[in-house]
Coordinates of C-alpha atoms and ligand atoms in Angstrom, one line a residue:
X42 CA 31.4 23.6 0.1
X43 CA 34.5 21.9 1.4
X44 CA 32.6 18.9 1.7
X45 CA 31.3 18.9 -1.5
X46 CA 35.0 19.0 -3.1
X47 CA 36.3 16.3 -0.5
X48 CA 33.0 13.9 -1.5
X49 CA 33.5 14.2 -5.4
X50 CA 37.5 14.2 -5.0
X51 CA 36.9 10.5 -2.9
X52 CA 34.4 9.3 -5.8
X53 CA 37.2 10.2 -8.2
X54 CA 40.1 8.9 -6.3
X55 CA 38.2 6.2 -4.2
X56 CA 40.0 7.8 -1.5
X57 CA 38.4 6.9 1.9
X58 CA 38.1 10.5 3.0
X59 CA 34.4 10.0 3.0
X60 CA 32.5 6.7 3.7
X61 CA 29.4 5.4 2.5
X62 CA 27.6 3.6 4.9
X63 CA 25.3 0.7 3.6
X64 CA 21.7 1.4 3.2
X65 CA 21.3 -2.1 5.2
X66 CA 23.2 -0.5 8.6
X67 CA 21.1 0.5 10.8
X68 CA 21.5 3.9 13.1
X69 CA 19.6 4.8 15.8
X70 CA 19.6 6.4 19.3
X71 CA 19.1 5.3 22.8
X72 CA 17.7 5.8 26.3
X73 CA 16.0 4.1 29.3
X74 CA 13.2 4.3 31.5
X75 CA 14.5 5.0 34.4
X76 CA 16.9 8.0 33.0
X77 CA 14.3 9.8 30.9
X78 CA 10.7 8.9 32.1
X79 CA 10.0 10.6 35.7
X80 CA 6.6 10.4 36.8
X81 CA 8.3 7.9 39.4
X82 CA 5.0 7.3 41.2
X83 CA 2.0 8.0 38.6
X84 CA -0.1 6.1 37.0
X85 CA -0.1 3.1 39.1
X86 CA 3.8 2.9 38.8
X87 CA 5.4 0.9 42.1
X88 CA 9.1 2.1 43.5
X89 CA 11.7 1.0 41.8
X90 CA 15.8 0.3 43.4
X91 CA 16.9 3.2 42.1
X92 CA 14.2 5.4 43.4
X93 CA 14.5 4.2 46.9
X94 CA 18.3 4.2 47.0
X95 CA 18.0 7.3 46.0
X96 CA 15.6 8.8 48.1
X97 CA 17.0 6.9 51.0
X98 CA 20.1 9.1 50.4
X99 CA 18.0 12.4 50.0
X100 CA 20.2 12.5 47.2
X101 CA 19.4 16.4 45.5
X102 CA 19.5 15.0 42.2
X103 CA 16.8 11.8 41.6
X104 CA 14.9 9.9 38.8
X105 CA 11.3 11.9 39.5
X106 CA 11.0 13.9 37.2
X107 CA 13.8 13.1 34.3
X108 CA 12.8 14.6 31.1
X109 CA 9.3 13.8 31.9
X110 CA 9.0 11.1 28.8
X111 CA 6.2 10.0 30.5
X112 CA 4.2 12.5 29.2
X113 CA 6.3 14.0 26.7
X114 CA 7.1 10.8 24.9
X115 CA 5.1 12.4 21.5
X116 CA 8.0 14.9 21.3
X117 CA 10.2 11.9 21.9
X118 CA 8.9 10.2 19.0
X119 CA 8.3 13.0 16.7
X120 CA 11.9 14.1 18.0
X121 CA 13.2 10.4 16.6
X122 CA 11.1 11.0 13.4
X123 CA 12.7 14.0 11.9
X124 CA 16.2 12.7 12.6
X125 CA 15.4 9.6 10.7
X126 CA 16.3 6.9 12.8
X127 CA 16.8 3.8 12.2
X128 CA 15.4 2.2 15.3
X129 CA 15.1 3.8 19.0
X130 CA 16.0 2.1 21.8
X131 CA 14.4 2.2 24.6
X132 CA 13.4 0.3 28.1
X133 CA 10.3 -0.9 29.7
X134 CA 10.1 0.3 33.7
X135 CA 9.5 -3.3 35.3
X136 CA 7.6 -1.7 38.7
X137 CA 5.7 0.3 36.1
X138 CA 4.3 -2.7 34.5
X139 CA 4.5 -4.6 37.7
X140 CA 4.6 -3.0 40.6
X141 CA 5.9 -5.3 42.7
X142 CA 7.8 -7.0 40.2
X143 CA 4.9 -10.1 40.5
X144 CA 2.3 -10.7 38.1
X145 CA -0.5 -10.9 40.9
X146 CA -0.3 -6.9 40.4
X147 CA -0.6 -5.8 36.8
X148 CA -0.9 -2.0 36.0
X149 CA -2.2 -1.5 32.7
X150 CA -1.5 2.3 32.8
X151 CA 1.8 1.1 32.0
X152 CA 0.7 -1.5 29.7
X153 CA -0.6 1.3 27.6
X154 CA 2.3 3.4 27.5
X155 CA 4.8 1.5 25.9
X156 CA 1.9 0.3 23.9
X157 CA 1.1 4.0 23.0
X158 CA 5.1 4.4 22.6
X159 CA 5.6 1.5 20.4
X160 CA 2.4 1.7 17.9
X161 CA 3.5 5.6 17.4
X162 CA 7.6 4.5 16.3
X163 CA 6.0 1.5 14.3
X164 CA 3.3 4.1 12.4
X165 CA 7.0 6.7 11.7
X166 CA 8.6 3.1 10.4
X167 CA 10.9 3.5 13.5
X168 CA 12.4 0.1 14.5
X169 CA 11.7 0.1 18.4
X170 CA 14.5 -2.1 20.2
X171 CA 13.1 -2.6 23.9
X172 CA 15.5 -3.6 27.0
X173 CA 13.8 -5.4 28.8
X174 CA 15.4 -4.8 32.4
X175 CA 17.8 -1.8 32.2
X176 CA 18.4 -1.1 36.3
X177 CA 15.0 -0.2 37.6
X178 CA 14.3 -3.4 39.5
X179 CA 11.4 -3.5 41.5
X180 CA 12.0 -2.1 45.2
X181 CA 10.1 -5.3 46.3
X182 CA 12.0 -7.8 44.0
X183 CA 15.3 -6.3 45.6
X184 CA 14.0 -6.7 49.1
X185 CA 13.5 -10.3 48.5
X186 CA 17.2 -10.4 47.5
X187 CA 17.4 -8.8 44.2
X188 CA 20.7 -10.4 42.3
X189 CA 21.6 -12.5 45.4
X190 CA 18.5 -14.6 44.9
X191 CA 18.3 -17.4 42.9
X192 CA 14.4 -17.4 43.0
X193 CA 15.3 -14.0 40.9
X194 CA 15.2 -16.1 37.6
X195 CA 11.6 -16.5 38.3
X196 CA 10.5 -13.3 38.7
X197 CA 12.1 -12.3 35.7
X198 CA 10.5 -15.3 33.6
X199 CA 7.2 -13.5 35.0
X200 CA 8.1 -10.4 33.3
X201 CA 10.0 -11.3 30.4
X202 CA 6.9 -13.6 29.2
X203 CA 4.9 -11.0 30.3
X204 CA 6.3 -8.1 27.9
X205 CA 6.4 -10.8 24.5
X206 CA 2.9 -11.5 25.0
X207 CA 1.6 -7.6 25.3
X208 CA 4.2 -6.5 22.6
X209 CA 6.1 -9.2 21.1
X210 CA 4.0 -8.7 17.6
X211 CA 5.3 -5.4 17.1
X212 CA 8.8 -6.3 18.2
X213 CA 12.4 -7.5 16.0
X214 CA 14.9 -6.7 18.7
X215 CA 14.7 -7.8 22.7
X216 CA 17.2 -6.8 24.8
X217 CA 17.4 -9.1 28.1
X218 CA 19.5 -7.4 30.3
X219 CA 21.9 -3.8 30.0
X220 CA 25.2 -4.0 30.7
X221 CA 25.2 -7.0 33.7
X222 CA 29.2 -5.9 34.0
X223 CA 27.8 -3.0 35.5
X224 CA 24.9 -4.2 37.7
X225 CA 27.2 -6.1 39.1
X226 CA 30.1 -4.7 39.7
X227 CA 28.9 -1.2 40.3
X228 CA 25.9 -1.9 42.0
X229 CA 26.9 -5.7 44.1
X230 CA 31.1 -5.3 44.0
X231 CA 32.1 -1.4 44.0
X232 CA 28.9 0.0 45.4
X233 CA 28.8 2.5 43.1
X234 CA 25.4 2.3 41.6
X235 CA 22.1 0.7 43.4
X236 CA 21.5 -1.3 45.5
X237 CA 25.3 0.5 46.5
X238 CA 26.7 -2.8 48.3
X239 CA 30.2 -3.7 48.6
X240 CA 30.7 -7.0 47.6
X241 CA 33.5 -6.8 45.5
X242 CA 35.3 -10.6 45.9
X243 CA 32.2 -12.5 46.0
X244 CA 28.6 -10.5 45.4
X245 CA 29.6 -9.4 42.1
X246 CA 29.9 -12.7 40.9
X247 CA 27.0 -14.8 42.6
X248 CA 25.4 -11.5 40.8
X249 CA 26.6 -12.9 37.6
X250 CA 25.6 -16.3 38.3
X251 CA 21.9 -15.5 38.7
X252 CA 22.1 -12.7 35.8
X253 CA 23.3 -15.2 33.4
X254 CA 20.8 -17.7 34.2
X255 CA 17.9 -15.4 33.9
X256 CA 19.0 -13.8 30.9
X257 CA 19.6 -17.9 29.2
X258 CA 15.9 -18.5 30.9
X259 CA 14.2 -15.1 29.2
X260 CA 15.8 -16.0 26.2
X261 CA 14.8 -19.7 26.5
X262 CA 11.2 -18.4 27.1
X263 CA 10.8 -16.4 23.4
X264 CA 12.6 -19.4 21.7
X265 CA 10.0 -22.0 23.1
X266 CA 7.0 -19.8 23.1
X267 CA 7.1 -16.7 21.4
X268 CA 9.8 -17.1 18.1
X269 CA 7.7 -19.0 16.1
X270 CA 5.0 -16.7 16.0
X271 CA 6.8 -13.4 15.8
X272 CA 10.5 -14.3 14.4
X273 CA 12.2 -11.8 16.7
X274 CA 15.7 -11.9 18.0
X275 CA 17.2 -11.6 21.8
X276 CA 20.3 -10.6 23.2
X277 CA 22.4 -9.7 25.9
X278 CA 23.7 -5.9 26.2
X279 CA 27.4 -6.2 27.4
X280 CA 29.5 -3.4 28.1
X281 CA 33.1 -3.6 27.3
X282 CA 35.9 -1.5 26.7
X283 CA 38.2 -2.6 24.4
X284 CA 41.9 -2.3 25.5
X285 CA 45.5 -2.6 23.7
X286 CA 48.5 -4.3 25.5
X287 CA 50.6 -1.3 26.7
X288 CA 53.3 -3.4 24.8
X289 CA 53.8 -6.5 22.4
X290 CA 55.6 -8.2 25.5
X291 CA 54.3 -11.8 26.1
X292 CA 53.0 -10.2 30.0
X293 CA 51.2 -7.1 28.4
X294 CA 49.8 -9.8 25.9
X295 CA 48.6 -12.1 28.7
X296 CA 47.4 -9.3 30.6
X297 CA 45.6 -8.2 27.7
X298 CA 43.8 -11.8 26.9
X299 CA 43.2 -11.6 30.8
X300 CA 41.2 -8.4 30.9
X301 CA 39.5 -9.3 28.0
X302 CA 38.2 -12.8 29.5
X303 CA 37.3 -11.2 32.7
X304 CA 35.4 -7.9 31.6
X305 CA 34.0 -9.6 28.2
X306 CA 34.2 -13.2 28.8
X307 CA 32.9 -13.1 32.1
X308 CA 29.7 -12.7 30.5
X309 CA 29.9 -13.9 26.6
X310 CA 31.8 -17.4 27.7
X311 CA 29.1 -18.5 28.9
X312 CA 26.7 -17.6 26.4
X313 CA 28.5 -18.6 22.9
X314 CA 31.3 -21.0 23.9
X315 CA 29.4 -22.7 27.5
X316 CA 30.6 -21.7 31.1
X317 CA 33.0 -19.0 32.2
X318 CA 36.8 -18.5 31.2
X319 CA 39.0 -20.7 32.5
X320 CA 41.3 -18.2 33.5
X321 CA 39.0 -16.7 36.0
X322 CA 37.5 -20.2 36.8
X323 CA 41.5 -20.9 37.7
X324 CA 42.5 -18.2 39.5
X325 CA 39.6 -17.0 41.1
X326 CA 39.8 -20.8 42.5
X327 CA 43.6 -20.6 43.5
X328 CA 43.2 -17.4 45.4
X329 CA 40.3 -18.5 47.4
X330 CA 41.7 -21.5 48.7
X331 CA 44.9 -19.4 49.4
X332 CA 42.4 -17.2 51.8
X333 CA 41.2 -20.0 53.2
X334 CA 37.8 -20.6 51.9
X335 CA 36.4 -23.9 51.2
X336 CA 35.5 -23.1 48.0
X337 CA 35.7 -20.8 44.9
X338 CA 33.8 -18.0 45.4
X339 CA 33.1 -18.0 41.6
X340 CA 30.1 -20.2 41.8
X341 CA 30.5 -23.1 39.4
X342 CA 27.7 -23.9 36.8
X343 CA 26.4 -27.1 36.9
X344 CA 26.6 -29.2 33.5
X345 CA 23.1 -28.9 33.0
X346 CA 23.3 -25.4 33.2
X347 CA 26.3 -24.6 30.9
X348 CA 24.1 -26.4 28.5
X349 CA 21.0 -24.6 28.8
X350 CA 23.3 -20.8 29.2
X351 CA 25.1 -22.1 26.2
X352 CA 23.4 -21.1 22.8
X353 CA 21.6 -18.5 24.1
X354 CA 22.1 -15.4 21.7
X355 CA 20.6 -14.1 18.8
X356 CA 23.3 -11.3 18.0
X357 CA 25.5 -9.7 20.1
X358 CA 24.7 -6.3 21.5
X359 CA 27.6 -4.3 22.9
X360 CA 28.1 -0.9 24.8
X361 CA 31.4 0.8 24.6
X362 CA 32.8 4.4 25.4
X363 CA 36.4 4.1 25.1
X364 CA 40.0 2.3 24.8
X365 CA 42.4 1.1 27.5
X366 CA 45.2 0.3 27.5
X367 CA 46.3 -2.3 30.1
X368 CA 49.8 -3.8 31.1
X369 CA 51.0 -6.5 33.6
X370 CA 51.0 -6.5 36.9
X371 CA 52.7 -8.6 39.6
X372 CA 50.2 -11.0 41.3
X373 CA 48.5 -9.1 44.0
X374 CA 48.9 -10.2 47.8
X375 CA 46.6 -12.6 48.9
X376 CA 44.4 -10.2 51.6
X377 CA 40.8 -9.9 51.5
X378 CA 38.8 -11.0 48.4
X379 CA 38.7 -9.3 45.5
X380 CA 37.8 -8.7 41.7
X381 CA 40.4 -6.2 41.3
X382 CA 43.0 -8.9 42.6
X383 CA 41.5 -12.0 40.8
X384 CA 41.6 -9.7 37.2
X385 CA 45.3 -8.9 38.6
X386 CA 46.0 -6.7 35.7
X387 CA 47.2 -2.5 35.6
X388 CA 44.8 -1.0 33.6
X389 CA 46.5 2.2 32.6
X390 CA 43.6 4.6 32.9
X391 CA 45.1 6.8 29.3
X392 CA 42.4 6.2 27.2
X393 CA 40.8 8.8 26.2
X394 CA 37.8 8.8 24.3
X395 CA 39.6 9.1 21.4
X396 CA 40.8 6.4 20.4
X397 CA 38.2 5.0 17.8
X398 CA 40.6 2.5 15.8
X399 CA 40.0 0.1 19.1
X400 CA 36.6 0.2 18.2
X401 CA 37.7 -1.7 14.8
X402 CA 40.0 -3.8 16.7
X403 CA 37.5 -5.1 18.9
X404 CA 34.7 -6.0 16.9
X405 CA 37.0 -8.2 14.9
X406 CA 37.9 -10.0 18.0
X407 CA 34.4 -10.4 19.2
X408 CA 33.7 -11.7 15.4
X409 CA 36.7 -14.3 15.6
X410 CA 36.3 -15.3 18.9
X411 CA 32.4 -15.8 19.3
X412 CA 31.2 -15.7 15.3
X413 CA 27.9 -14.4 16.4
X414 CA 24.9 -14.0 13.9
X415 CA 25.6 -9.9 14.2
X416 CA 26.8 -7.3 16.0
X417 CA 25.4 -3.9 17.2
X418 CA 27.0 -1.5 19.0
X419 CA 24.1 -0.7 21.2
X420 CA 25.7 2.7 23.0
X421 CA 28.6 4.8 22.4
X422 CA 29.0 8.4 22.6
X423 CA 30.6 11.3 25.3
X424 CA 29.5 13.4 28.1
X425 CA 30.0 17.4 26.7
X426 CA 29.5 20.4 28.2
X427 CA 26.0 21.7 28.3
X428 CA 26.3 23.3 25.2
X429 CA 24.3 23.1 21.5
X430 CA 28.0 23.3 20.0
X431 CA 28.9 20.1 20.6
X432 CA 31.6 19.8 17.7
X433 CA 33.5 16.9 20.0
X434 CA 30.9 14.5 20.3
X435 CA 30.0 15.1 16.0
X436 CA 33.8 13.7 16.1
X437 CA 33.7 11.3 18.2
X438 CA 30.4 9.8 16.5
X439 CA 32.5 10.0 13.2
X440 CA 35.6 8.8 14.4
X441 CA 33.8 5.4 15.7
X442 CA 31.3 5.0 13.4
X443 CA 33.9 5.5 10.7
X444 CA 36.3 2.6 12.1
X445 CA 32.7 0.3 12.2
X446 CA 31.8 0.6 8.9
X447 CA 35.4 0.4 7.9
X448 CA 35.2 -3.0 10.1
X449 CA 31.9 -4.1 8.1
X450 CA 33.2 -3.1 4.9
X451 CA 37.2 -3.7 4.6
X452 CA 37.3 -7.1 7.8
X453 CA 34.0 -8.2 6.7
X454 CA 33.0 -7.8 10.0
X455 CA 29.4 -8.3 10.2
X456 CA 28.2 -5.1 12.0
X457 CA 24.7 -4.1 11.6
X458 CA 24.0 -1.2 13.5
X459 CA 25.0 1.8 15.6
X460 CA 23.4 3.6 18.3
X461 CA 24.5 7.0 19.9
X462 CA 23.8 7.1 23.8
X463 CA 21.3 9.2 24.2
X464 CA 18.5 10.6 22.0
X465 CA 18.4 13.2 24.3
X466 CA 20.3 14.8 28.1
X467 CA 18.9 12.4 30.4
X468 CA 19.5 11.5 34.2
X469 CA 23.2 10.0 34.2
X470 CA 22.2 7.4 37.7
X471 CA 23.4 9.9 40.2
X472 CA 23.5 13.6 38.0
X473 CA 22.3 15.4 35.6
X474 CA 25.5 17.4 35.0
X475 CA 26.6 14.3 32.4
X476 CA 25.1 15.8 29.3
X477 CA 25.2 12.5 26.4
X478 CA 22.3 13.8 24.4
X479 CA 22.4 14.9 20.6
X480 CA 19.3 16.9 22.1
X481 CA 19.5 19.2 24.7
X482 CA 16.9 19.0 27.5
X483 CA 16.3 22.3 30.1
X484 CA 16.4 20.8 33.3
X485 CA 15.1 24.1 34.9
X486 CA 11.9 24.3 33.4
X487 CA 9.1 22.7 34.4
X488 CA 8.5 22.1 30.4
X489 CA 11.9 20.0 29.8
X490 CA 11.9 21.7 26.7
X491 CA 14.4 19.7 23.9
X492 CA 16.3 21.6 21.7
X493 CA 18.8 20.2 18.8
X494 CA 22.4 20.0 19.0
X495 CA 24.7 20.7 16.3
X496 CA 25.7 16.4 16.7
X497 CA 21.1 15.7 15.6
X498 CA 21.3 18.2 13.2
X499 CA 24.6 16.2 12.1
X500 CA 23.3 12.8 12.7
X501 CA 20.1 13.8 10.9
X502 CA 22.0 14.3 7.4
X503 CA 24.0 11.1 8.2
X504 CA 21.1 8.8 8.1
X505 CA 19.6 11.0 5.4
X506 CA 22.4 10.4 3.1
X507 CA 24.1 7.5 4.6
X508 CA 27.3 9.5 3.9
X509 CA 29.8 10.0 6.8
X510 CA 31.9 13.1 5.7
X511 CA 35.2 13.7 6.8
X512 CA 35.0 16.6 8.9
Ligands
NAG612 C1 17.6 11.6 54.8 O1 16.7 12.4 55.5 C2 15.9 11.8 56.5 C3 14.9 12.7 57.0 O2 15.4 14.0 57.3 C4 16.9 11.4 57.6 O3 16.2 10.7 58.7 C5 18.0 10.5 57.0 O4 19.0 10.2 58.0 C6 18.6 11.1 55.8 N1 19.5 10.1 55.2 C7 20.7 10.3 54.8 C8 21.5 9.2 54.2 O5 21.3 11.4 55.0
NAG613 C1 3.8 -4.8 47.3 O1 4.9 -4.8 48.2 C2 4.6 -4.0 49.3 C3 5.9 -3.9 50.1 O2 6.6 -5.1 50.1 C4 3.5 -4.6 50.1 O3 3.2 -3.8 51.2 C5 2.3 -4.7 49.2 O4 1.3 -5.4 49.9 C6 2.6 -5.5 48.0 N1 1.5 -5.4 47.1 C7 1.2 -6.4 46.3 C8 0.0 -6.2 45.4 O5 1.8 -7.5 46.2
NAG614 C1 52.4 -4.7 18.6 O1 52.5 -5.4 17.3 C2 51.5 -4.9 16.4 C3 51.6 -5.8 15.2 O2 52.9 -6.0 14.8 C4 51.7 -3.5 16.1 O3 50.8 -3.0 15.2 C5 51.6 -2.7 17.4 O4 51.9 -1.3 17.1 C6 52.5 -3.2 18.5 N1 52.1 -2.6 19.7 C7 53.0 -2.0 20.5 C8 52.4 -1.4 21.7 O5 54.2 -1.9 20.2
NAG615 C1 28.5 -24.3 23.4 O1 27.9 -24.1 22.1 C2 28.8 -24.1 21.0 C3 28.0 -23.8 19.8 O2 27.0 -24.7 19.6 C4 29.5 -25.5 21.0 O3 30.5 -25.4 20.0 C5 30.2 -25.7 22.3 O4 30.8 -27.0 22.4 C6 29.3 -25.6 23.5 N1 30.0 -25.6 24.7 C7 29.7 -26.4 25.7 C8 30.6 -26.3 26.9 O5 28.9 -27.3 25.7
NAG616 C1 46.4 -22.4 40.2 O1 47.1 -23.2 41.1 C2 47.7 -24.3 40.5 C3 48.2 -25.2 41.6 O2 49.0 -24.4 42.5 C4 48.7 -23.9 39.5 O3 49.3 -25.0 38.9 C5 48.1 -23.0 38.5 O4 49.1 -22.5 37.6 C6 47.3 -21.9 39.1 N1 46.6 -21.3 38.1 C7 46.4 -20.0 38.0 C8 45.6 -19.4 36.9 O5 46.8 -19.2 38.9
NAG617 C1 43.9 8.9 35.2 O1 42.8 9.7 35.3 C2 42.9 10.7 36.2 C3 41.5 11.4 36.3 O2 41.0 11.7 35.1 C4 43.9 11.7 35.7 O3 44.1 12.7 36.7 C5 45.3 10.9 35.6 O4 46.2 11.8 35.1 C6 45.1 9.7 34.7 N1 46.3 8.9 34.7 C7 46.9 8.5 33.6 C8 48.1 7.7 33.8 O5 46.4 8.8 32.5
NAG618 C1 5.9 25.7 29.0 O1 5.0 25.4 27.9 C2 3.8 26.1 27.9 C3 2.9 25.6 26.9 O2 3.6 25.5 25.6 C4 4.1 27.6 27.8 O3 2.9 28.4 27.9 C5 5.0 28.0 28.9 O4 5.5 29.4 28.7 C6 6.3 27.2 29.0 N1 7.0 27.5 30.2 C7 8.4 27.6 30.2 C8 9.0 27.9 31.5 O5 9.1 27.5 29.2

């Protein structure tokens, strides 16, 4: 009732109280293979990274089972159906497809599930959006160096050719790689995700050299082979969060612009503007002479490659779960190597994930900045409690979404879509106790039963009358 007075008072008034979101915008949900499939070893599926590293660690919570979207992906579907979605986003399990990672070794068990999974969201007129690699490497592609090795742009031209030529007809949106930031850092610097090494002055970013060339060589691939036939689009996923200068003082400013070029740049530079910021190019070169290396230990891209990295973007696809806020810092010590020290900056850690209006903010950067074709914000959402009254994440969603189409409509900020990480409570690389769905799943029975949230039941009459109330 309330929101029927507030919706005809804002028609009246043109008060933005309420917000119409265009019929053009897409919505949708997300998830990944890894987080939400199981069945770890059927149907011809080989090991992937994050099974072994986890199984090495006897870790009590694993991949194996998920929500068991291997077989229940139906309910997935039909799940994505009667919310209305816009498109799904999904990923495609690289050792289940290949697994070893090579193409000597081709598993068409798996061929026919996301084959399955895609002709039954294309028959519901659900836009499927495929990731192409989000984490689950191959065990045997990491044993022959994983990021470290260059030959890894190979082995992902196998794979990436590979999944446009079995399902590049039905497909508009490619995803290369998810969040390389975080493959990176957490999984080759911090050694807080797979492999788990700690690399954090120099693996992280000869991690970011090979990651960057394979993504420009996938995307190279479906420009040269595969665009002219099926007029699809590919991009990178980045994930970034957005952060305000803790105050208008030229250092917080700097420190600002530095953050930004080192967690965003780092991996847009050189994709839109050619190589990598020259702030990091500088002082990631200044400190490691100072420890006495012979050379930076960010690698340098040869001209050649700048050129052929350069250009390579469709639209830019972007994950992002909150706003920093981030203030100077004096230069840290030279002592052992480190991204933490070559960033250099205090990022106060005060964001909470409430603090949408960056959301705005930073999508008019990206716009200014890097004037790319589109942008969609690929994930956002929260962790609740495992509850079906999940009141905070309905206003978080509205809260963001809100300052988006306020970006599309007022900036002119061309915004396209908006995904909600997840579709449904999935396995959060570690734990299940992270609960992001709009749908719940019951961990405890062997059934993995789904049941709606208040946020899908919320989302649902979004997208159904493209209306975003005001609580
Ligand atoms: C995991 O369990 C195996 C077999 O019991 C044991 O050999 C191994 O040391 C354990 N690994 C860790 C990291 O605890
Ligand atoms: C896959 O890799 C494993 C381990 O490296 C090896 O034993 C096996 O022979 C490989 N299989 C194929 C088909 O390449
Ligand atoms: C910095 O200046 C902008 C624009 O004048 C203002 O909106 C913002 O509140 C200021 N930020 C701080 C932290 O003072
Ligand atoms: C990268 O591409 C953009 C857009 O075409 C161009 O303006 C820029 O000069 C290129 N950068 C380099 C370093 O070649
Ligand atoms: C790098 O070192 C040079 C020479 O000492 C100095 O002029 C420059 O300001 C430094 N740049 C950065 C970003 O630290
Ligand atoms: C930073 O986060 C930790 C953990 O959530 C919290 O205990 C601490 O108070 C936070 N610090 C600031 C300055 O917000
Ligand atoms: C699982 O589903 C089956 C078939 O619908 C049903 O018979 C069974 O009771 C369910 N088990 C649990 C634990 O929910």
């Amino acid at each position: 009732m309330l929101k029927c007075v507030l919706l005809i008072a804002s028609l009246v008034t043109s008060s933005l109280a309420v917000k119409k979101i265009p019929d053009h915008f897409l919505l949708g949900t997300g998830t990944s293979a890894f987080q939400v499939e199981g069945a770890w070893n059927e149907g011809g599926k080989g090991p992937s990274l994050w099974d072994t590293y986890l199984h090495n660690q006897n870790a009590t919570e694993n991949g194996d089972v998920a929500c068991d979207s291997y077989h229940k992906w139906q309910e997935d579907v039909a799940n994505a159906k009667a919310l209305g979605l816009d498109f799904y986003r999904f990923s495609i399990s690289w050792p289940r497809i290949l697994p070893n990672g090579t193409l000597n070794n081709i598993n068409q068990e798996g061929i026919d599930y996301y084959l399955n999974l895609i002709q039954a969201l294309k028959a519901e007129n659900i836009e499927p959006m495929v990731t192409i690699y989000h984490w689950d490497m191959p065990q045997h592609i990491y044993e022959l160096g994983g990021f470290l090795n260059p030959q890894f742009v190979d082995y992902f031209e196998d794979f990436s050719r590979l999944v446009y030529k079995l399902y590049g007809s039905y497909i508009k949106y490619w995803l290369t790689f998810n969040e390389p930031s975080l493959i990176c850092q957490g999984g080759y610097g911090m050694g807080i995700m797979a492999p788990g090494l700690l690399l954090n002055g120099d693996g992280i970013y000869q991690c970011g050299y090979v990651l960057l060339k394979a993504h420009a060589r996938a995307y190279r691939v479906y420009d040269e082979e595969f665009r002219a036939q099926y007029n699809g689009q590919v991009g990178l996923v980045v994930n970034f969060q957005w952060a305000e200068p803790a105050s208008n003082s030229t250092l917080d400013l700097e420190a600002q612009e530095r953050y930004t070029e080192f967690e965003l740049g780092f991996w847009v530079n050189p994709i839109y503007l050619g190589n990598w910021p020259q702030v990091m190019i500088d002082r990631i070169s200044n400190r490691s002479k100072l420890e006495g290396l012979s050379r930076s230990r960010l690698p340098s891209f040869t001209q050649e490659e700048i050129e052929y990295i350069n250009g390579t973007h469709d639209f830019f696809a972007i994950n992002t779960y909150g706003v920093y806020q981030v203030k100077y810092a004096p230069e840290p010590a030279i002592s052992y190597p480190s991204y933490t020290f070559d960033l250099g900056v205090d990022i106060v850690n005060d964001t909470t994930y409430y603090n949408p209006k960056g959301v705005r903010d930073m999508v008019n950067y990206i716009s200014q900045k890097y004037q790319p074709n589109g942008i969609i914000i690929t994930e956002n959402g929260k962790p609740s409690e495992d509850t079906l009254e999940d009141m905070d994440r309905i206003n978080l969603i509205r809260d963001y979404l809100g300052n988006l189409i306020d970006a599309l409509v007022e900036d002119k900020v061309n915004v396209f879509g908006y995904s909600i990480w997840s579709l449904m409570d999935n396995f959060e690389w570690g734990s299940y106790k992270s609960k992001f769905g709009i749908i719940r799943v019951d961990f405890d029975s062997p059934n993995r039963t789904r049941t709606w949230k208040e946020s899908a039941k919320w989302y649902q009459n979004v997208i159904a009358t493209r209306i975003l109330d005001d609580a």
